[in-house]
Structures are given as C-alpha cells and as structure tokens.
Amino acid sequence: MTEYRNLGRTGVKVSPLCLGTMMFGARGNTDHDDSVRIIHRALDSGINFVDTADVYSAGESETVVGKALAGGRRDDVVLATKFHGALGDGPNERGNSRRWIIQEVENSLRRLNTDWIDLYQVHRPEPDTDFDETLGALSDLVHQGKIRHIGTSTFEPSAIVEGQWIAERRGRERVATEQPPYSLLARGIEREMLPVAQRYGLGVLSWGPLAGGWLSGRFRKGVAQPESSRSAQQTERFDINSAENAAKLDATESLALLAEESGLTLVELAVAFVIEHPAVTSAIIGPRTYEQLESQLRADEVRLSRDVLDRIDEIVPPGTNLSGRDAGYVPPSIADPSRRRRSAAPARTY
C-alpha cells in the first residue's frame, strides 16, 4: 500500500513516486493510446501525482494527460504542469511575465481538459523578469480558482528565499514547492537547496532520478554506448570519452555492483535513494514504455540500509555533481560573459 506524503505545508497528500509525462508525445511515445495505458497503470498502482509541462512536445503531453484523466479520474489526481519555455516564434510567447502566464494557463487548462491545475510551476528562473511580477500573476490565478498552488523548478536557493520574502512582504501567495534535479550522480542540491526547502516547508518533487538514463542499467563498462533520442540531442552529456562522463561511468559501474549485492536493480537503487532524503516528497519517474514504468514502480517499497547509504556516499560524495551539465540550470551570471566583464575596453591587455 502506498504511503502518501505531505506536499510541503499545503495539506495535500501525494505518492512518493510522481509520474512525469515528458516522454509522451512527439518527443518519445507517439502512441496516445499506449501512453494513456501507461498513465492508467501508474494510477492503478497507487500513484496520485502527475507532472507535465506545456513545452513537452509542444503541448502534446498535456493533451495526452487530459485524455488519460477523462472519465472520472481527474478528481483523484494531484495534477502539476509548468510554464516558461518558448511555444512560438513571438518574443512574448514564453517566459515568466504576467502577459504570458495569463495567456498560457488557459492553453494548459484546455489541453489538460480540466477546470483547475493543482500545482502550476515556473519551469525555470528568468532573472530579467521581476519575480514579484510572476508571483502577482500566479496569486491572481489562485484567487480565481484556476490553480491551487504555486511551484518553481530548478531555482537556486537565493531565488527560493526571495520568493518567500516577496510573499510575506507584498502579500503574494507563497511558493509551495520546488522541482530540482537530483540523482545518485547529481547530489549538488544537498548542499543548500534541500536545507532551504526544509527551512521554509517546501515540498520537493525532484526530476531526473535516473540521471537522464545513466542509471537505467544500460550504461556499463565494456558495453557499447546505447543510442537514444536523448543522447542524440545532448551529445556532450552522453559522450563517454569526456572526463566528466568517464567519472560518471565509473560511478555508475560501482553503483550497479552495489545494487546487485543488495538484491536490487540499479533503477530501484537510484529511485529509492532519491526518496530516502527527508526533504524530498516525491521522485518524478518519466517512463516512455510500459516496461520502463514497471521497472520503477517497486522503488517506493525499497528501504536502503545505513550500510548501503554509506557505500553510496563513498562512491559519490554528498553534495557533489559529477558533471556540471546535470545541474539543470546555469544562471546568466555564469552563462553570459558580458555579465562578468566590464564593457569599456581596458587600457592594457594582460
């Protein structure tokens, strides 16, 4: 029997596994009927938490979820979606502005075939947009009954704290959840983000527990690098000849052996590790096939011993990301050189 957890301080109870639907639609499983079957199997297993986003296959994922929840299933599901990414060529068909939020929530409601969204999340930060502008629009949607709660995804700790400050000082609805990347290979959020979430009572639904497929069991030493649509699109993240990825492969091999010694699959070890952290509410699993879903469903029943957790810490030290690419977000202060250099030409070049 699924043991449901508190989603932060919202009073909402959710399953420790959240069904992510990024792979339903053109980006992954293009068969809508099969995708609906997978969603129904997840719901029948006790999962009551479903996460999607408007940009997943340009809205197609939301449409698939809407089909799956038709016929009386909607009321039993905590439904989460996200906005931010570009959905058109126009300069205002994206982002965190009031203009786009008010427009895009209507599109998501239509695609999802629902009157309300339980958790509406800011998919990524946008430093050039005042966070109060974003929270003001989202607060209005809460008051209108179109969304129930506000969340963020892949925000830095300072931005999470800023959101709490804005809510308190300016009378906005409070951000209730954060959705960060977290896996055996990407533990960076243990340093500050997860403690901040605990301090402010945020629910945490973490994405990428299988590290983009690295912990699926297919990446092993002496085995040809598996091909996938994801590795084709993100070649640098999966090139095993790079130093960062070589370190990930070493760690993956050690973790796979640990899983075997513990009587688990690597998938079960990976997902169970994520939901073991006391700050994590749910781990988002994102299957493309029925078989992939089945391989992950038992993970919430696994309890890792202290010895196993200590071995994991030896393989990948706490608070460590083996690759910077797995952090999920690079702030403009790092990504944009112009923000780190004065515009005036220097008198001398050193």
mmCIF file of C-alpha atoms in Angstrom:
data_model
loop_
_atom_site.group_PDB
_atom_site.id
_atom_site.type_symbol
_atom_site.label_atom_id
_atom_site.label_comp_id
_atom_site.label_asym_id
_atom_site.label_seq_id
_atom_site.Cartn_x
_atom_site.Cartn_y
_atom_site.Cartn_z
ATOM 1 C CA MET A 1 0.000 0.000 0.000
ATOM 2 C CA THR A 2 1.327 3.430 -0.960
ATOM 3 C CA GLU A 3 2.265 5.656 1.973
ATOM 4 C CA TYR A 4 1.291 9.151 0.914
ATOM 5 C CA ARG A 5 3.385 12.130 1.969
ATOM 6 C CA ASN A 6 2.636 15.756 2.762
ATOM 7 C CA LEU A 7 3.326 18.081 -0.157
ATOM 8 C CA GLY A 8 5.117 20.722 1.879
ATOM 9 C CA ARG A 9 2.626 22.621 4.021
ATOM 10 C CA THR A 10 -0.213 22.530 1.507
ATOM 11 C CA GLY A 11 -2.164 19.802 3.291
ATOM 12 C CA VAL A 12 -2.191 17.812 0.042
ATOM 13 C CA LYS A 13 -1.119 14.150 0.189
ATOM 14 C CA VAL A 14 0.890 12.743 -2.697
ATOM 15 C CA SER A 15 2.594 9.472 -3.552
ATOM 16 C CA PRO A 16 6.385 9.191 -3.188
ATOM 17 C CA LEU A 17 6.539 8.451 -6.918
ATOM 18 C CA CYS A 18 5.261 11.147 -9.264
ATOM 19 C CA LEU A 19 4.540 10.202 -12.862
ATOM 20 C CA GLY A 20 6.412 12.506 -15.216
ATOM 21 C CA THR A 21 4.972 12.676 -18.720
ATOM 22 C CA MET A 22 7.747 14.339 -20.722
ATOM 23 C CA MET A 23 8.131 11.227 -22.881
ATOM 24 C CA PHE A 24 4.500 11.127 -24.024
ATOM 25 C CA GLY A 25 4.090 12.737 -27.440
ATOM 26 C CA ALA A 26 6.404 13.505 -30.323
ATOM 27 C CA ARG A 27 9.458 13.604 -28.055
ATOM 28 C CA GLY A 28 9.023 9.976 -27.007
ATOM 29 C CA ASN A 29 5.996 7.688 -27.172
ATOM 30 C CA THR A 30 3.866 8.922 -30.081
ATOM 31 C CA ASP A 31 1.077 6.378 -29.487
ATOM 32 C CA HIS A 32 -1.547 8.214 -27.442
ATOM 33 C CA ASP A 33 -3.488 5.074 -26.563
ATOM 34 C CA ASP A 34 -0.353 3.360 -25.275
ATOM 35 C CA SER A 35 0.622 6.470 -23.309
ATOM 36 C CA VAL A 36 -2.842 6.583 -21.734
ATOM 37 C CA ARG A 37 -2.471 2.898 -20.822
ATOM 38 C CA ILE A 38 0.828 3.669 -19.061
ATOM 39 C CA ILE A 39 -0.752 6.554 -17.129
ATOM 40 C CA HIS A 40 -3.681 4.364 -16.079
ATOM 41 C CA ARG A 41 -1.298 1.637 -14.875
ATOM 42 C CA ALA A 42 0.563 4.209 -12.763
ATOM 43 C CA LEU A 43 -2.685 5.474 -11.241
ATOM 44 C CA ASP A 44 -3.910 1.947 -10.566
ATOM 45 C CA SER A 45 -0.640 1.200 -8.745
ATOM 46 C CA GLY A 46 -1.319 3.984 -6.228
ATOM 47 C CA ILE A 47 0.463 6.937 -7.853
ATOM 48 C CA ASN A 48 -1.758 10.012 -7.479
ATOM 49 C CA PHE A 49 0.729 12.684 -8.585
ATOM 50 C CA VAL A 50 1.209 13.535 -12.285
ATOM 51 C CA ASP A 51 3.628 16.152 -13.628
ATOM 52 C CA THR A 52 3.778 17.602 -17.124
ATOM 53 C CA ALA A 53 4.667 20.909 -18.844
ATOM 54 C CA ASP A 54 3.369 22.997 -21.700
ATOM 55 C CA VAL A 55 6.621 22.613 -23.669
ATOM 56 C CA TYR A 56 6.698 18.813 -23.589
ATOM 57 C CA SER A 57 6.176 18.000 -27.269
ATOM 58 C CA ALA A 58 4.696 21.499 -27.729
ATOM 59 C CA GLY A 59 1.645 20.782 -25.590
ATOM 60 C CA GLU A 60 1.037 17.235 -26.807
ATOM 61 C CA SER A 61 1.991 15.738 -23.443
ATOM 62 C CA GLU A 62 -0.665 17.844 -21.708
ATOM 63 C CA THR A 63 -3.192 16.644 -24.286
ATOM 64 C CA VAL A 64 -2.310 13.007 -23.579
ATOM 65 C CA VAL A 65 -2.650 13.581 -19.835
ATOM 66 C CA GLY A 66 -6.041 15.210 -20.411
ATOM 67 C CA LYS A 67 -7.203 12.120 -22.304
ATOM 68 C CA ALA A 68 -5.949 9.817 -19.545
ATOM 69 C CA LEU A 69 -7.755 11.732 -16.799
ATOM 70 C CA ALA A 70 -11.072 11.902 -18.631
ATOM 71 C CA GLY A 71 -13.948 9.735 -17.489
ATOM 72 C CA GLY A 72 -13.804 10.484 -13.780
ATOM 73 C CA ARG A 73 -10.101 10.091 -12.952
ATOM 74 C CA ARG A 74 -9.281 13.799 -12.658
ATOM 75 C CA ASP A 75 -10.624 14.275 -9.110
ATOM 76 C CA ASP A 76 -8.286 11.647 -7.660
ATOM 77 C CA VAL A 77 -5.099 13.097 -9.182
ATOM 78 C CA VAL A 78 -2.831 15.892 -7.987
ATOM 79 C CA LEU A 79 -2.034 17.453 -11.350
ATOM 80 C CA ALA A 80 1.060 19.585 -11.911
ATOM 81 C CA THR A 81 2.208 21.418 -15.014
ATOM 82 C CA LYS A 82 4.707 24.140 -15.849
ATOM 83 C CA PHE A 83 5.171 27.272 -17.971
ATOM 84 C CA HIS A 84 8.181 29.302 -19.154
ATOM 85 C CA GLY A 85 9.570 27.696 -22.310
ATOM 86 C CA ALA A 86 9.001 29.056 -25.807
ATOM 87 C CA LEU A 87 5.854 27.894 -27.585
ATOM 88 C CA GLY A 88 6.052 30.163 -30.607
ATOM 89 C CA ASP A 89 8.304 32.484 -32.541
ATOM 90 C CA GLY A 90 6.947 35.654 -30.985
ATOM 91 C CA PRO A 91 9.041 37.398 -28.308
ATOM 92 C CA ASN A 92 6.184 37.194 -25.796
ATOM 93 C CA GLU A 93 5.238 33.550 -26.362
ATOM 94 C CA ARG A 94 7.464 32.422 -23.496
ATOM 95 C CA GLY A 95 8.860 33.496 -20.159
ATOM 96 C CA ASN A 96 7.597 34.437 -16.707
ATOM 97 C CA SER A 97 5.704 37.658 -17.461
ATOM 98 C CA ARG A 98 2.139 38.323 -16.344
ATOM 99 C CA ARG A 99 1.155 38.614 -20.004
ATOM 100 C CA TRP A 100 2.351 35.111 -20.868
ATOM 101 C CA ILE A 101 1.197 33.449 -17.641
ATOM 102 C CA ILE A 102 -2.397 34.677 -18.013
ATOM 103 C CA GLN A 103 -2.465 33.541 -21.643
ATOM 104 C CA GLU A 104 -0.703 30.214 -21.231
ATOM 105 C CA VAL A 105 -2.632 28.941 -18.227
ATOM 106 C CA GLU A 106 -5.763 28.996 -20.387
ATOM 107 C CA ASN A 107 -3.992 26.922 -23.043
ATOM 108 C CA SER A 108 -2.830 24.386 -20.457
ATOM 109 C CA LEU A 109 -6.319 24.131 -18.944
ATOM 110 C CA ARG A 110 -7.749 23.481 -22.409
ATOM 111 C CA ARG A 111 -5.160 20.848 -23.329
ATOM 112 C CA LEU A 112 -5.494 19.120 -19.949
ATOM 113 C CA ASN A 113 -9.296 19.231 -20.238
ATOM 114 C CA THR A 114 -9.655 20.435 -16.661
ATOM 115 C CA ASP A 115 -11.050 23.417 -14.775
ATOM 116 C CA TRP A 116 -8.092 23.716 -12.400
ATOM 117 C CA ILE A 117 -4.412 22.867 -12.014
ATOM 118 C CA ASP A 118 -3.278 21.677 -8.590
ATOM 119 C CA LEU A 119 0.324 22.848 -8.933
ATOM 120 C CA TYR A 120 1.383 25.459 -11.505
ATOM 121 C CA GLN A 121 5.176 25.727 -11.667
ATOM 122 C CA VAL A 122 7.640 28.264 -13.057
ATOM 123 C CA HIS A 123 9.734 25.947 -15.234
ATOM 124 C CA ARG A 124 12.953 27.965 -14.976
ATOM 125 C CA PRO A 125 14.072 31.296 -13.495
ATOM 126 C CA GLU A 126 14.056 34.437 -15.619
ATOM 127 C CA PRO A 127 16.304 36.997 -13.901
ATOM 128 C CA ASP A 128 15.244 39.832 -16.207
ATOM 129 C CA THR A 129 11.604 39.499 -15.086
ATOM 130 C CA ASP A 130 10.707 40.800 -11.618
ATOM 131 C CA PHE A 131 9.809 37.761 -9.513
ATOM 132 C CA ASP A 132 7.045 39.841 -7.922
ATOM 133 C CA GLU A 133 5.528 40.261 -11.415
ATOM 134 C CA THR A 134 5.420 36.493 -11.758
ATOM 135 C CA LEU A 135 4.089 35.812 -8.262
ATOM 136 C CA GLY A 136 1.482 38.546 -8.626
ATOM 137 C CA ALA A 137 0.033 36.899 -11.733
ATOM 138 C CA LEU A 138 0.137 33.449 -10.154
ATOM 139 C CA SER A 139 -1.520 34.742 -6.983
ATOM 140 C CA ASP A 140 -4.366 36.140 -9.079
ATOM 141 C CA LEU A 141 -4.827 32.711 -10.679
ATOM 142 C CA VAL A 142 -5.032 31.127 -7.225
ATOM 143 C CA HIS A 143 -7.692 33.640 -6.203
ATOM 144 C CA GLN A 144 -9.611 32.903 -9.427
ATOM 145 C CA GLY A 145 -9.557 29.165 -8.649
ATOM 146 C CA LYS A 146 -7.685 28.249 -11.820
ATOM 147 C CA ILE A 147 -4.650 26.981 -9.916
ATOM 148 C CA ARG A 148 -4.371 25.716 -6.355
ATOM 149 C CA HIS A 149 -0.671 26.097 -5.536
ATOM 150 C CA ILE A 150 2.480 27.711 -6.939
ATOM 151 C CA GLY A 151 5.767 25.922 -7.530
ATOM 152 C CA THR A 152 9.184 26.540 -9.046
ATOM 153 C CA SER A 153 11.568 24.280 -10.928
ATOM 154 C CA THR A 154 15.372 24.299 -10.867
ATOM 155 C CA PHE A 155 15.585 27.574 -8.937
ATOM 156 C CA GLU A 156 18.682 28.497 -6.987
ATOM 157 C CA PRO A 157 18.405 28.713 -3.169
ATOM 158 C CA SER A 158 18.656 32.504 -3.188
ATOM 159 C CA ALA A 159 15.707 32.741 -5.581
ATOM 160 C CA ILE A 160 13.675 30.392 -3.393
ATOM 161 C CA VAL A 161 14.324 32.627 -0.390
ATOM 162 C CA GLU A 162 13.470 35.718 -2.457
ATOM 163 C CA GLY A 163 10.110 34.154 -3.344
ATOM 164 C CA GLN A 164 9.312 33.600 0.312
ATOM 165 C CA TRP A 165 10.293 37.187 1.124
ATOM 166 C CA ILE A 166 8.086 38.585 -1.660
ATOM 167 C CA ALA A 167 5.106 36.558 -0.491
ATOM 168 C CA GLU A 168 5.474 37.781 3.083
ATOM 169 C CA ARG A 169 6.222 41.432 2.379
ATOM 170 C CA ARG A 170 3.971 42.028 -0.614
ATOM 171 C CA GLY A 171 1.017 39.804 0.214
ATOM 172 C CA ARG A 172 1.511 37.261 -2.561
ATOM 173 C CA GLU A 173 0.636 33.583 -2.466
ATOM 174 C CA ARG A 174 3.593 31.575 -1.228
ATOM 175 C CA VAL A 175 5.653 29.279 -3.430
ATOM 176 C CA ALA A 176 4.800 25.843 -2.028
ATOM 177 C CA THR A 177 7.139 23.514 -3.914
ATOM 178 C CA GLU A 178 10.437 23.256 -5.768
ATOM 179 C CA GLN A 179 11.319 20.780 -8.520
ATOM 180 C CA PRO A 180 15.114 20.303 -8.715
ATOM 181 C CA PRO A 181 17.337 17.704 -10.420
ATOM 182 C CA TYR A 182 18.514 15.011 -8.008
ATOM 183 C CA SER A 183 20.119 11.626 -8.505
ATOM 184 C CA LEU A 184 22.942 9.401 -7.336
ATOM 185 C CA LEU A 185 25.184 11.197 -9.848
ATOM 186 C CA ALA A 186 23.901 14.732 -9.224
ATOM 187 C CA ARG A 187 23.811 15.452 -5.486
ATOM 188 C CA GLY A 188 24.633 19.156 -5.590
ATOM 189 C CA ILE A 189 21.270 20.228 -4.166
ATOM 190 C CA GLU A 190 22.114 18.521 -0.877
ATOM 191 C CA ARG A 191 24.455 21.401 -0.015
ATOM 192 C CA GLU A 192 21.969 24.246 0.138
ATOM 193 C CA MET A 193 18.790 23.825 -1.887
ATOM 194 C CA LEU A 194 17.316 20.937 0.091
ATOM 195 C CA PRO A 195 18.100 22.519 3.503
ATOM 196 C CA VAL A 196 16.475 25.765 2.304
ATOM 197 C CA ALA A 197 13.398 23.833 1.177
ATOM 198 C CA GLN A 198 13.176 22.216 4.600
ATOM 199 C CA ARG A 199 13.619 25.553 6.353
ATOM 200 C CA TYR A 200 10.662 27.074 4.503
ATOM 201 C CA GLY A 201 8.485 23.968 4.466
ATOM 202 C CA LEU A 202 8.528 23.475 0.692
ATOM 203 C CA GLY A 203 7.511 20.218 -0.899
ATOM 204 C CA VAL A 204 10.212 18.838 -3.206
ATOM 205 C CA LEU A 205 9.391 16.815 -6.309
ATOM 206 C CA SER A 206 12.755 16.008 -7.846
ATOM 207 C CA TRP A 207 13.358 15.249 -11.503
ATOM 208 C CA GLY A 208 15.935 13.031 -13.168
ATOM 209 C CA PRO A 209 16.362 10.226 -10.588
ATOM 210 C CA LEU A 210 17.856 8.085 -13.364
ATOM 211 C CA ALA A 211 20.197 10.912 -14.403
ATOM 212 C CA GLY A 212 18.865 11.106 -17.933
ATOM 213 C CA GLY A 213 19.251 7.351 -18.459
ATOM 214 C CA TRP A 214 22.722 6.945 -16.955
ATOM 215 C CA LEU A 215 21.203 4.923 -14.097
ATOM 216 C CA SER A 216 18.865 2.850 -16.258
ATOM 217 C CA GLY A 217 21.311 -0.055 -16.255
ATOM 218 C CA ARG A 218 22.279 0.397 -19.891
ATOM 219 C CA PHE A 219 25.492 2.341 -19.238
ATOM 220 C CA ARG A 220 28.096 -0.201 -18.126
ATOM 221 C CA LYS A 221 31.814 -0.596 -18.688
ATOM 222 C CA GLY A 222 32.692 -2.763 -21.652
ATOM 223 C CA VAL A 223 29.254 -2.239 -23.203
ATOM 224 C CA ALA A 224 28.702 -0.199 -26.345
ATOM 225 C CA GLN A 225 27.212 3.212 -25.624
ATOM 226 C CA PRO A 226 23.430 2.885 -26.048
ATOM 227 C CA GLU A 227 21.689 5.041 -28.607
ATOM 228 C CA SER A 228 18.626 7.089 -27.723
ATOM 229 C CA SER A 229 16.837 10.231 -28.832
ATOM 230 C CA ARG A 230 18.100 11.971 -25.692
ATOM 231 C CA SER A 231 21.762 11.070 -26.281
ATOM 232 C CA ALA A 232 21.415 12.196 -29.899
ATOM 233 C CA GLN A 233 20.076 15.584 -28.786
ATOM 234 C CA GLN A 234 22.519 16.058 -25.893
ATOM 235 C CA THR A 235 25.723 14.507 -27.195
ATOM 236 C CA GLU A 236 28.017 16.268 -24.714
ATOM 237 C CA ARG A 237 26.062 14.895 -21.786
ATOM 238 C CA PHE A 238 26.425 11.315 -23.012
ATOM 239 C CA ASP A 239 29.858 11.224 -24.657
ATOM 240 C CA ILE A 240 31.663 8.664 -22.501
ATOM 241 C CA ASN A 241 35.025 9.885 -23.797
ATOM 242 C CA SER A 242 34.756 13.180 -21.887
ATOM 243 C CA ALA A 243 36.391 13.385 -18.452
ATOM 244 C CA GLU A 244 33.136 14.229 -16.646
ATOM 245 C CA ASN A 245 31.253 11.385 -18.275
ATOM 246 C CA ALA A 246 34.110 8.965 -17.668
ATOM 247 C CA ALA A 247 33.744 9.752 -13.952
ATOM 248 C CA LYS A 248 30.004 9.163 -14.227
ATOM 249 C CA LEU A 249 30.603 5.821 -15.928
ATOM 250 C CA ASP A 250 32.988 4.760 -13.148
ATOM 251 C CA ALA A 251 30.435 5.718 -10.516
ATOM 252 C CA THR A 252 27.594 4.045 -12.422
ATOM 253 C CA GLU A 253 29.548 0.798 -12.587
ATOM 254 C CA SER A 254 30.216 0.866 -8.839
ATOM 255 C CA LEU A 255 26.590 1.690 -8.091
ATOM 256 C CA ALA A 256 25.367 -1.110 -10.355
ATOM 257 C CA LEU A 257 27.550 -3.604 -8.492
ATOM 258 C CA LEU A 258 26.256 -2.257 -5.165
ATOM 259 C CA ALA A 259 22.683 -2.706 -6.381
ATOM 260 C CA GLU A 260 23.387 -6.294 -7.387
ATOM 261 C CA GLU A 261 24.937 -7.049 -3.993
ATOM 262 C CA SER A 262 21.833 -5.567 -2.335
ATOM 263 C CA GLY A 263 19.408 -7.651 -4.389
ATOM 264 C CA LEU A 264 18.127 -4.617 -6.281
ATOM 265 C CA THR A 265 18.168 -3.339 -9.812
ATOM 266 C CA LEU A 266 20.135 -0.160 -10.426
ATOM 267 C CA VAL A 267 16.850 1.586 -11.241
ATOM 268 C CA GLU A 268 15.384 0.617 -7.870
ATOM 269 C CA LEU A 269 18.525 1.725 -6.035
ATOM 270 C CA ALA A 270 18.518 5.073 -7.861
ATOM 271 C CA VAL A 271 14.878 5.953 -7.228
ATOM 272 C CA ALA A 272 14.887 4.643 -3.651
ATOM 273 C CA PHE A 273 17.928 6.797 -2.891
ATOM 274 C CA VAL A 274 16.151 9.977 -4.002
ATOM 275 C CA ILE A 275 13.013 9.442 -1.933
ATOM 276 C CA GLU A 276 15.147 8.459 1.070
ATOM 277 C CA HIS A 277 16.184 12.084 1.626
ATOM 278 C CA PRO A 278 13.921 13.634 4.300
ATOM 279 C CA ALA A 279 13.496 16.826 2.257
ATOM 280 C CA VAL A 280 12.210 15.021 -0.848
ATOM 281 C CA THR A 281 8.475 14.495 -1.153
ATOM 282 C CA SER A 282 8.359 12.652 -4.471
ATOM 283 C CA ALA A 283 10.697 11.455 -7.198
ATOM 284 C CA ILE A 284 9.492 12.072 -10.737
ATOM 285 C CA ILE A 285 9.758 8.950 -12.875
ATOM 286 C CA GLY A 286 9.454 9.519 -16.620
ATOM 287 C CA PRO A 287 8.815 6.262 -18.487
ATOM 288 C CA ARG A 288 8.399 6.076 -22.250
ATOM 289 C CA THR A 289 7.176 2.484 -22.284
ATOM 290 C CA TYR A 290 5.031 0.233 -20.130
ATOM 291 C CA GLU A 291 8.090 -1.886 -19.300
ATOM 292 C CA GLN A 292 10.035 1.149 -18.104
ATOM 293 C CA LEU A 293 7.174 2.075 -15.789
ATOM 294 C CA GLU A 294 7.019 -1.442 -14.346
ATOM 295 C CA SER A 295 10.758 -1.380 -13.636
ATOM 296 C CA GLN A 296 10.322 1.669 -11.390
ATOM 297 C CA LEU A 297 7.047 1.024 -9.577
ATOM 298 C CA ARG A 298 8.549 -1.074 -6.786
ATOM 299 C CA ALA A 299 11.162 1.534 -5.842
ATOM 300 C CA ASP A 300 8.944 3.234 -3.263
ATOM 301 C CA GLU A 301 8.814 -0.042 -1.315
ATOM 302 C CA VAL A 302 12.621 -0.278 -1.071
ATOM 303 C CA ARG A 303 14.297 0.803 2.151
ATOM 304 C CA LEU A 304 18.035 1.289 1.870
ATOM 305 C CA SER A 305 20.120 0.239 4.851
ATOM 306 C CA ARG A 306 22.604 2.536 6.529
ATOM 307 C CA ASP A 307 25.443 0.404 5.148
ATOM 308 C CA VAL A 308 24.174 0.805 1.583
ATOM 309 C CA LEU A 309 23.761 4.555 2.023
ATOM 310 C CA ASP A 310 27.302 4.783 3.429
ATOM 311 C CA ARG A 311 28.614 2.903 0.390
ATOM 312 C CA ILE A 312 26.778 5.325 -1.888
ATOM 313 C CA ASP A 313 28.435 8.253 -0.089
ATOM 314 C CA GLU A 314 31.828 6.667 -0.753
ATOM 315 C CA ILE A 315 31.087 6.315 -4.473
ATOM 316 C CA VAL A 316 29.588 9.787 -4.944
ATOM 317 C CA PRO A 317 30.302 12.159 -2.030
ATOM 318 C CA PRO A 318 27.309 14.069 -0.617
ATOM 319 C CA GLY A 319 26.679 17.445 -2.249
ATOM 320 C CA THR A 320 28.591 16.520 -5.423
ATOM 321 C CA ASN A 321 27.565 16.833 -9.062
ATOM 322 C CA LEU A 322 29.889 14.647 -11.114
ATOM 323 C CA SER A 323 29.037 16.773 -14.146
ATOM 324 C CA GLY A 324 28.129 20.452 -14.199
ATOM 325 C CA ARG A 325 25.701 19.730 -17.039
ATOM 326 C CA ASP A 326 23.453 17.836 -14.639
ATOM 327 C CA ALA A 327 22.673 20.931 -12.542
ATOM 328 C CA GLY A 328 19.751 21.709 -14.850
ATOM 329 C CA TYR A 329 20.273 25.478 -14.929
ATOM 330 C CA VAL A 330 23.208 27.797 -15.471
ATOM 331 C CA PRO A 331 22.488 31.367 -14.298
ATOM 332 C CA PRO A 332 23.169 34.232 -16.726
ATOM 333 C CA SER A 333 25.893 35.463 -14.393
ATOM 334 C CA ILE A 334 27.875 32.411 -15.488
ATOM 335 C CA ALA A 335 26.496 31.643 -18.936
ATOM 336 C CA ASP A 336 26.707 35.200 -20.308
ATOM 337 C CA PRO A 337 30.304 36.542 -20.452
ATOM 338 C CA SER A 338 29.054 40.123 -20.749
ATOM 339 C CA ARG A 339 27.730 39.895 -17.186
ATOM 340 C CA ARG A 340 31.206 39.076 -15.921
ATOM 341 C CA ARG A 341 33.201 41.689 -17.880
ATOM 342 C CA ARG A 342 33.126 45.473 -17.939
ATOM 343 C CA SER A 343 32.023 46.818 -21.305
ATOM 344 C CA ALA A 344 34.703 49.547 -21.529
ATOM 345 C CA ALA A 345 37.848 48.493 -23.341
ATOM 346 C CA PRO A 346 40.736 48.045 -20.921
ATOM 347 C CA ALA A 347 43.693 50.378 -21.071
ATOM 348 C CA ARG A 348 46.003 47.378 -21.150
ATOM 349 C CA THR A 349 45.660 43.752 -22.040
ATOM 350 C CA TYR A 350 47.273 41.316 -19.661
#
